[in-house]
């Protein structure tokens, strides 16, 4: 697997994905929802590979939201088992492919077994640089923000910072994904056009792509469709179209 040279400014550096529609995919086939989650793993695995091949530096996947605990116990426990088995079976291959794995979210609620698999995966792949794979598990955008507020409050109370030092930059440094560029492209499959408490602060200027494709059916062509759409966007960051020139904010001329 070779990586394409990524000098292409129309290619996102960081892609964030809400992988939605596993349950509906299964329902259409008269299968249990868990079969949809299993099928979803295959689509996930391929997307990771595609990002590495295309030279996209970071991929953040929403695997389990802090609200997903409200699902039936049986679905939650089968998802947890799937996380453990997938991590354990894929880790060596991901490592060989130069993927660095990082989990974001409150992992303390997971079983010891899953926490151990997460720690092992992060440790094994810590020095890899080809693709940063962030897996959001028991993650919520509001949780992320509240954590940042708590951390800054502690620093303020301890006298380590002044009120004036609470800036957007200082706040951002307390959030998950601080070491990476903000997502350029957000993709949500499954037809819903909502964020569902995924990254909130971090997607302030992200391009949002929604597709009806159900997650297990998200294939090479579907990803290319999202990338082609992204390549046509003119990112203005508050400026006028004339100021930013070409698409992607590249200066004309
Ligand atoms: C997304 O698929 C996977 C998780 C939330 C873990 P869903 O399970 O939400 O699938 P639908 O939305 O019911 O089809
Ligand atoms: C968002 O999907 C969470 C993940 C994909 C992990 P949901 O299926 O939980 O979102 P809602 O409930 O439809 O908003
Ligand atoms: Mg859903």
mmCIF file of C-alpha atoms and ligand atoms in Angstrom:
data_model
loop_
_atom_site.group_PDB
_atom_site.id
_atom_site.type_symbol
_atom_site.label_atom_id
_atom_site.label_comp_id
_atom_site.label_asym_id
_atom_site.label_seq_id
_atom_site.Cartn_x
_atom_site.Cartn_y
_atom_site.Cartn_z
ATOM 1 C CA UNK A 1 0.000 0.000 0.000
ATOM 2 C CA UNK A 2 1.683 3.210 -1.124
ATOM 3 C CA UNK A 3 0.750 6.720 -0.126
ATOM 4 C CA UNK A 4 0.042 9.239 -2.851
ATOM 5 C CA UNK A 5 1.953 12.485 -2.589
ATOM 6 C CA UNK A 6 -0.440 14.929 -0.976
ATOM 7 C CA UNK A 7 0.431 18.347 -2.323
ATOM 8 C CA UNK A 8 -3.143 18.737 -3.476
ATOM 9 C CA UNK A 9 -4.778 21.650 -1.699
ATOM 10 C CA UNK A 10 -8.212 20.387 -2.698
ATOM 11 C CA UNK A 11 -7.682 17.266 -0.576
ATOM 12 C CA UNK A 12 -8.720 17.583 3.090
ATOM 13 C CA UNK A 13 -6.000 17.177 5.720
ATOM 14 C CA UNK A 14 -8.458 15.976 8.307
ATOM 15 C CA UNK A 15 -11.742 14.150 7.725
ATOM 16 C CA UNK A 16 -14.318 13.557 10.487
ATOM 17 C CA UNK A 17 -17.088 11.001 10.008
ATOM 18 C CA UNK A 18 -20.378 10.158 11.715
ATOM 19 C CA UNK A 19 -20.764 6.557 10.620
ATOM 20 C CA UNK A 20 -24.553 6.275 10.753
ATOM 21 C CA UNK A 21 -27.085 3.838 9.319
ATOM 22 C CA UNK A 22 -25.858 0.412 10.459
ATOM 23 C CA UNK A 23 -29.181 -0.445 12.104
ATOM 24 C CA UNK A 24 -31.252 0.532 9.084
ATOM 25 C CA UNK A 25 -28.922 -1.390 6.786
ATOM 26 C CA UNK A 26 -29.569 -4.518 8.859
ATOM 27 C CA UNK A 27 -33.312 -3.887 9.123
ATOM 28 C CA UNK A 28 -33.637 -3.679 5.336
ATOM 29 C CA UNK A 29 -32.163 -7.184 5.205
ATOM 30 C CA UNK A 30 -34.250 -8.587 8.068
ATOM 31 C CA UNK A 31 -31.049 -9.002 10.076
ATOM 32 C CA UNK A 32 -30.391 -8.059 13.700
ATOM 33 C CA UNK A 33 -28.908 -4.582 14.251
ATOM 34 C CA UNK A 34 -25.670 -6.182 15.391
ATOM 35 C CA UNK A 35 -25.195 -7.571 11.870
ATOM 36 C CA UNK A 36 -25.308 -3.973 10.666
ATOM 37 C CA UNK A 37 -22.561 -2.982 13.087
ATOM 38 C CA UNK A 38 -20.416 -5.898 11.909
ATOM 39 C CA UNK A 39 -20.925 -4.885 8.287
ATOM 40 C CA UNK A 40 -20.058 -1.320 9.302
ATOM 41 C CA UNK A 41 -16.641 -2.430 10.533
ATOM 42 C CA UNK A 42 -15.712 -3.476 6.990
ATOM 43 C CA UNK A 43 -16.586 -0.055 5.617
ATOM 44 C CA UNK A 44 -14.575 1.537 8.418
ATOM 45 C CA UNK A 45 -11.550 -0.602 7.715
ATOM 46 C CA UNK A 46 -11.630 0.349 4.034
ATOM 47 C CA UNK A 47 -11.967 4.049 4.782
ATOM 48 C CA UNK A 48 -8.905 3.954 7.029
ATOM 49 C CA UNK A 49 -6.962 2.313 4.218
ATOM 50 C CA UNK A 50 -8.203 4.838 1.668
ATOM 51 C CA UNK A 51 -7.162 7.781 3.834
ATOM 52 C CA UNK A 52 -3.684 6.300 4.226
ATOM 53 C CA UNK A 53 -3.384 5.698 0.466
ATOM 54 C CA UNK A 54 -4.607 9.173 -0.434
ATOM 55 C CA UNK A 55 -2.278 10.876 2.037
ATOM 56 C CA UNK A 56 -5.000 12.338 4.251
ATOM 57 C CA UNK A 57 -3.226 12.995 7.552
ATOM 58 C CA UNK A 58 -6.035 12.578 10.067
ATOM 59 C CA UNK A 59 -9.317 10.702 10.275
ATOM 60 C CA UNK A 60 -11.706 11.051 13.211
ATOM 61 C CA UNK A 61 -14.482 8.476 13.457
ATOM 62 C CA UNK A 62 -17.555 8.619 15.680
ATOM 63 C CA UNK A 63 -17.823 5.042 16.958
ATOM 64 C CA UNK A 64 -19.989 5.476 20.078
ATOM 65 C CA UNK A 65 -21.549 8.622 21.464
ATOM 66 C CA UNK A 66 -22.022 9.402 25.141
ATOM 67 C CA UNK A 67 -25.771 9.134 24.386
ATOM 68 C CA UNK A 68 -25.500 5.657 22.809
ATOM 69 C CA UNK A 69 -25.493 4.086 26.308
ATOM 70 C CA UNK A 70 -29.279 4.615 26.185
ATOM 71 C CA UNK A 71 -29.655 1.876 23.567
ATOM 72 C CA UNK A 72 -30.910 -1.589 24.597
ATOM 73 C CA UNK A 73 -28.376 -3.370 26.850
ATOM 74 C CA UNK A 74 -27.937 -6.169 24.356
ATOM 75 C CA UNK A 75 -26.964 -3.755 21.558
ATOM 76 C CA UNK A 76 -24.553 -1.854 23.815
ATOM 77 C CA UNK A 77 -22.840 -5.012 24.996
ATOM 78 C CA UNK A 78 -22.521 -6.421 21.494
ATOM 79 C CA UNK A 79 -21.009 -3.111 20.337
ATOM 80 C CA UNK A 80 -18.487 -3.283 23.193
ATOM 81 C CA UNK A 81 -17.529 -6.845 22.213
ATOM 82 C CA UNK A 82 -17.181 -5.744 18.602
ATOM 83 C CA UNK A 83 -14.819 -2.921 19.631
ATOM 84 C CA UNK A 84 -12.595 -5.334 21.555
ATOM 85 C CA UNK A 85 -12.540 -8.005 18.839
ATOM 86 C CA UNK A 86 -11.965 -5.487 16.029
ATOM 87 C CA UNK A 87 -9.171 -3.717 17.881
ATOM 88 C CA UNK A 88 -7.451 -6.983 18.696
ATOM 89 C CA UNK A 89 -7.777 -8.412 15.193
ATOM 90 C CA UNK A 90 -6.817 -5.237 13.291
ATOM 91 C CA UNK A 91 -4.093 -3.746 15.426
ATOM 92 C CA UNK A 92 -1.117 -5.466 13.798
ATOM 93 C CA UNK A 93 -2.240 -4.598 10.280
ATOM 94 C CA UNK A 94 -2.958 -0.999 11.245
ATOM 95 C CA UNK A 95 0.455 -0.763 12.834
ATOM 96 C CA UNK A 96 2.119 -2.150 9.684
ATOM 97 C CA UNK A 97 0.235 0.435 7.652
ATOM 98 C CA UNK A 98 1.686 3.256 9.739
ATOM 99 C CA UNK A 99 -1.570 4.207 11.445
ATOM 100 C CA UNK A 100 -1.419 5.948 14.806
ATOM 101 C CA UNK A 101 -4.491 5.159 16.904
ATOM 102 C CA UNK A 102 -5.828 7.530 19.465
ATOM 103 C CA UNK A 103 -9.103 7.272 21.381
ATOM 104 C CA UNK A 104 -11.028 10.361 22.384
ATOM 105 C CA UNK A 105 -13.843 10.298 24.922
ATOM 106 C CA UNK A 106 -14.327 9.141 28.492
ATOM 107 C CA UNK A 107 -12.862 5.640 28.482
ATOM 108 C CA UNK A 108 -13.297 5.116 32.226
ATOM 109 C CA UNK A 109 -16.807 3.736 31.703
ATOM 110 C CA UNK A 110 -15.536 0.889 29.492
ATOM 111 C CA UNK A 111 -14.742 -2.610 30.770
ATOM 112 C CA UNK A 112 -11.193 -3.263 31.923
ATOM 113 C CA UNK A 113 -10.793 -5.522 28.946
ATOM 114 C CA UNK A 114 -11.682 -2.798 26.452
ATOM 115 C CA UNK A 115 -9.599 -0.199 28.298
ATOM 116 C CA UNK A 116 -6.629 -2.556 28.111
ATOM 117 C CA UNK A 117 -7.108 -3.086 24.337
ATOM 118 C CA UNK A 118 -7.348 0.677 23.831
ATOM 119 C CA UNK A 119 -4.187 1.340 25.847
ATOM 120 C CA UNK A 120 -2.296 -1.419 24.020
ATOM 121 C CA UNK A 121 -3.351 -0.095 20.598
ATOM 122 C CA UNK A 122 -2.354 3.467 21.476
ATOM 123 C CA UNK A 123 0.973 2.385 22.886
ATOM 124 C CA UNK A 124 1.885 0.097 20.009
ATOM 125 C CA UNK A 125 1.127 2.681 17.333
ATOM 126 C CA UNK A 126 2.323 5.798 19.176
ATOM 127 C CA UNK A 127 5.311 6.440 16.912
ATOM 128 C CA UNK A 128 3.448 5.996 13.600
ATOM 129 C CA UNK A 129 3.083 9.062 11.434
ATOM 130 C CA UNK A 130 1.315 8.108 8.224
ATOM 131 C CA UNK A 131 -2.297 8.502 9.364
ATOM 132 C CA UNK A 132 -3.636 9.662 12.688
ATOM 133 C CA UNK A 133 -6.787 7.677 13.399
ATOM 134 C CA UNK A 134 -8.884 9.198 16.174
ATOM 135 C CA UNK A 135 -11.698 7.008 17.415
ATOM 136 C CA UNK A 136 -14.389 8.850 19.321
ATOM 137 C CA UNK A 137 -15.808 6.371 21.821
ATOM 138 C CA UNK A 138 -18.030 7.440 24.707
ATOM 139 C CA UNK A 139 -17.351 10.876 23.269
ATOM 140 C CA UNK A 140 -19.616 13.902 23.309
ATOM 141 C CA UNK A 141 -18.809 17.378 22.015
ATOM 142 C CA UNK A 142 -20.391 18.889 25.130
ATOM 143 C CA UNK A 143 -18.342 16.593 27.395
ATOM 144 C CA UNK A 144 -15.217 17.804 25.588
ATOM 145 C CA UNK A 145 -16.171 21.453 26.160
ATOM 146 C CA UNK A 146 -17.073 20.926 29.829
ATOM 147 C CA UNK A 147 -13.716 19.200 30.399
ATOM 148 C CA UNK A 148 -11.942 22.195 28.907
ATOM 149 C CA UNK A 149 -13.926 24.569 31.136
ATOM 150 C CA UNK A 150 -13.037 22.506 34.209
ATOM 151 C CA UNK A 151 -9.370 22.460 33.328
ATOM 152 C CA UNK A 152 -9.213 26.228 32.768
ATOM 153 C CA UNK A 153 -11.193 26.831 35.981
ATOM 154 C CA UNK A 154 -8.655 24.802 37.940
ATOM 155 C CA UNK A 155 -5.776 26.768 36.426
ATOM 156 C CA UNK A 156 -7.553 30.019 37.225
ATOM 157 C CA UNK A 157 -8.298 28.955 40.822
ATOM 158 C CA UNK A 158 -4.678 27.868 41.306
ATOM 159 C CA UNK A 159 -3.513 31.233 40.022
ATOM 160 C CA UNK A 160 -1.686 29.659 37.074
ATOM 161 C CA UNK A 161 -3.586 31.817 34.574
ATOM 162 C CA UNK A 162 -5.450 35.116 34.695
ATOM 163 C CA UNK A 163 -8.961 35.705 33.358
ATOM 164 C CA UNK A 164 -7.471 37.572 30.379
ATOM 165 C CA UNK A 165 -5.529 34.465 29.452
ATOM 166 C CA UNK A 166 -8.759 32.573 28.790
ATOM 167 C CA UNK A 167 -8.721 33.060 25.045
ATOM 168 C CA UNK A 168 -10.006 30.983 22.134
ATOM 169 C CA UNK A 169 -6.498 29.614 21.687
ATOM 170 C CA UNK A 170 -6.128 28.698 25.352
ATOM 171 C CA UNK A 171 -9.551 27.032 25.315
ATOM 172 C CA UNK A 172 -8.726 25.061 22.166
ATOM 173 C CA UNK A 173 -5.579 23.726 23.820
ATOM 174 C CA UNK A 174 -7.736 22.018 26.466
ATOM 175 C CA UNK A 175 -9.886 20.134 23.949
ATOM 176 C CA UNK A 176 -9.473 16.752 22.267
ATOM 177 C CA UNK A 177 -7.592 16.787 18.923
ATOM 178 C CA UNK A 178 -5.568 19.848 19.918
ATOM 179 C CA UNK A 179 -2.489 18.447 18.184
ATOM 180 C CA UNK A 180 -4.200 18.252 14.793
ATOM 181 C CA UNK A 181 -5.603 20.650 12.225
ATOM 182 C CA UNK A 182 -9.347 21.190 12.637
ATOM 183 C CA UNK A 183 -11.416 18.888 10.401
ATOM 184 C CA UNK A 184 -11.677 20.228 6.847
ATOM 185 C CA UNK A 185 -14.399 17.815 5.834
ATOM 186 C CA UNK A 186 -17.215 16.319 7.941
ATOM 187 C CA UNK A 187 -19.143 13.404 6.473
ATOM 188 C CA UNK A 188 -22.375 11.966 7.878
ATOM 189 C CA UNK A 189 -23.921 8.900 6.281
ATOM 190 C CA UNK A 190 -27.408 7.536 6.895
ATOM 191 C CA UNK A 191 -29.456 10.505 5.705
ATOM 192 C CA UNK A 192 -29.710 12.539 8.928
ATOM 193 C CA UNK A 193 -28.487 16.106 8.750
ATOM 194 C CA UNK A 194 -27.381 16.672 12.321
ATOM 195 C CA UNK A 195 -24.219 16.661 14.423
ATOM 196 C CA UNK A 196 -25.533 14.426 17.266
ATOM 197 C CA UNK A 197 -23.046 15.869 19.783
ATOM 198 C CA UNK A 198 -19.946 14.935 17.756
ATOM 199 C CA UNK A 199 -17.200 17.547 17.511
ATOM 200 C CA UNK A 200 -18.777 20.936 18.223
ATOM 201 C CA UNK A 201 -16.081 23.559 18.788
ATOM 202 C CA UNK A 202 -13.708 21.896 16.309
ATOM 203 C CA UNK A 203 -16.072 22.026 13.321
ATOM 204 C CA UNK A 204 -16.709 25.774 13.368
ATOM 205 C CA UNK A 205 -15.361 26.099 9.796
ATOM 206 C CA UNK A 206 -15.591 22.506 8.580
ATOM 207 C CA UNK A 207 -17.321 21.731 5.270
ATOM 208 C CA UNK A 208 -20.370 19.526 5.990
ATOM 209 C CA UNK A 209 -21.259 16.668 3.650
ATOM 210 C CA UNK A 210 -24.401 14.594 4.205
ATOM 211 C CA UNK A 211 -25.281 11.491 2.244
ATOM 212 C CA UNK A 212 -28.197 9.016 2.306
ATOM 213 C CA UNK A 213 -25.767 6.114 1.861
ATOM 214 C CA UNK A 214 -25.965 3.795 4.879
ATOM 215 C CA UNK A 215 -22.610 3.289 6.590
ATOM 216 C CA UNK A 216 -22.045 -0.390 5.579
ATOM 217 C CA UNK A 217 -22.485 0.690 1.941
ATOM 218 C CA UNK A 218 -20.001 3.550 2.156
ATOM 219 C CA UNK A 219 -17.402 2.428 -0.387
ATOM 220 C CA UNK A 220 -14.574 3.898 -2.482
ATOM 221 C CA UNK A 221 -16.997 5.625 -4.844
ATOM 222 C CA UNK A 222 -18.962 7.155 -1.972
ATOM 223 C CA UNK A 223 -15.781 8.559 -0.421
ATOM 224 C CA UNK A 224 -14.660 9.902 -3.791
ATOM 225 C CA UNK A 225 -18.027 11.625 -4.139
ATOM 226 C CA UNK A 226 -17.475 13.387 -0.800
ATOM 227 C CA UNK A 227 -13.911 14.347 -1.740
ATOM 228 C CA UNK A 228 -14.997 15.622 -5.164
ATOM 229 C CA UNK A 229 -17.676 17.744 -3.499
ATOM 230 C CA UNK A 230 -15.131 19.069 -1.008
ATOM 231 C CA UNK A 231 -12.773 20.005 -3.831
ATOM 232 C CA UNK A 232 -15.420 22.350 -5.234
ATOM 233 C CA UNK A 233 -15.951 24.276 -1.990
ATOM 234 C CA UNK A 234 -14.638 27.782 -1.622
ATOM 235 C CA UNK A 235 -13.562 28.178 2.002
ATOM 236 C CA UNK A 236 -13.859 31.830 2.915
ATOM 237 C CA UNK A 237 -13.390 31.929 6.721
ATOM 238 C CA UNK A 238 -15.358 35.145 6.898
ATOM 239 C CA UNK A 239 -13.697 36.855 3.954
ATOM 240 C CA UNK A 240 -15.267 37.630 0.586
ATOM 241 C CA UNK A 241 -15.008 35.294 -2.376
ATOM 242 C CA UNK A 242 -12.783 37.799 -4.188
ATOM 243 C CA UNK A 243 -10.413 37.980 -1.246
ATOM 244 C CA UNK A 244 -9.844 34.252 -1.054
ATOM 245 C CA UNK A 245 -9.686 33.730 -4.822
ATOM 246 C CA UNK A 246 -9.713 30.120 -5.905
ATOM 247 C CA UNK A 247 -11.611 27.247 -4.267
ATOM 248 C CA UNK A 248 -10.193 26.045 -0.920
ATOM 249 C CA UNK A 249 -9.116 29.577 -0.099
ATOM 250 C CA UNK A 250 -6.073 29.410 -2.370
ATOM 251 C CA UNK A 251 -5.024 32.884 -3.438
ATOM 252 C CA UNK A 252 -5.655 33.536 -7.102
ATOM 253 C CA UNK A 253 -2.604 34.186 -9.281
HETATM 254 C C1 LIG B 1 -24.356 4.040 13.770
HETATM 255 O O1 LIG B 1 -25.407 3.304 13.230
HETATM 256 C C2 LIG B 1 -23.516 3.213 14.700
HETATM 257 C C3 LIG B 1 -23.585 3.570 16.119
HETATM 258 C C4 LIG B 1 -24.277 4.543 16.630
HETATM 259 C C5 LIG B 1 -22.796 2.780 17.018
HETATM 260 P P1 LIG B 1 -26.820 3.226 13.968
HETATM 261 O O2 LIG B 1 -26.796 2.045 14.882
HETATM 262 O O3 LIG B 1 -27.155 4.504 14.615
HETATM 263 O O4 LIG B 1 -27.763 2.935 12.751
HETATM 264 P P2 LIG B 1 -29.249 3.504 12.533
HETATM 265 O O5 LIG B 1 -29.181 4.989 12.623
HETATM 266 O O6 LIG B 1 -30.103 2.900 13.608
HETATM 267 O O7 LIG B 1 -29.619 3.022 11.169
HETATM 268 C C1 LIG B 2 -24.354 9.255 16.107
HETATM 269 O O1 LIG B 2 -25.336 8.440 15.578
HETATM 270 C C2 LIG B 2 -23.349 8.433 16.859
HETATM 271 C C3 LIG B 2 -22.520 7.532 16.078
HETATM 272 C C4 LIG B 2 -22.545 7.360 14.789
HETATM 273 C C5 LIG B 2 -21.577 6.767 16.837
HETATM 274 P P1 LIG B 2 -26.740 8.199 16.309
HETATM 275 O O2 LIG B 2 -27.475 7.214 15.484
HETATM 276 O O3 LIG B 2 -26.521 7.825 17.733
HETATM 277 O O4 LIG B 2 -27.408 9.631 16.235
HETATM 278 P P2 LIG B 2 -28.933 10.072 16.430
HETATM 279 O O5 LIG B 2 -29.416 9.448 17.711
HETATM 280 O O6 LIG B 2 -29.703 9.555 15.259
HETATM 281 O O7 LIG B 2 -28.896 11.567 16.453
HETATM 282 MG MG1 LIG B 3 -28.140 6.140 13.969
#
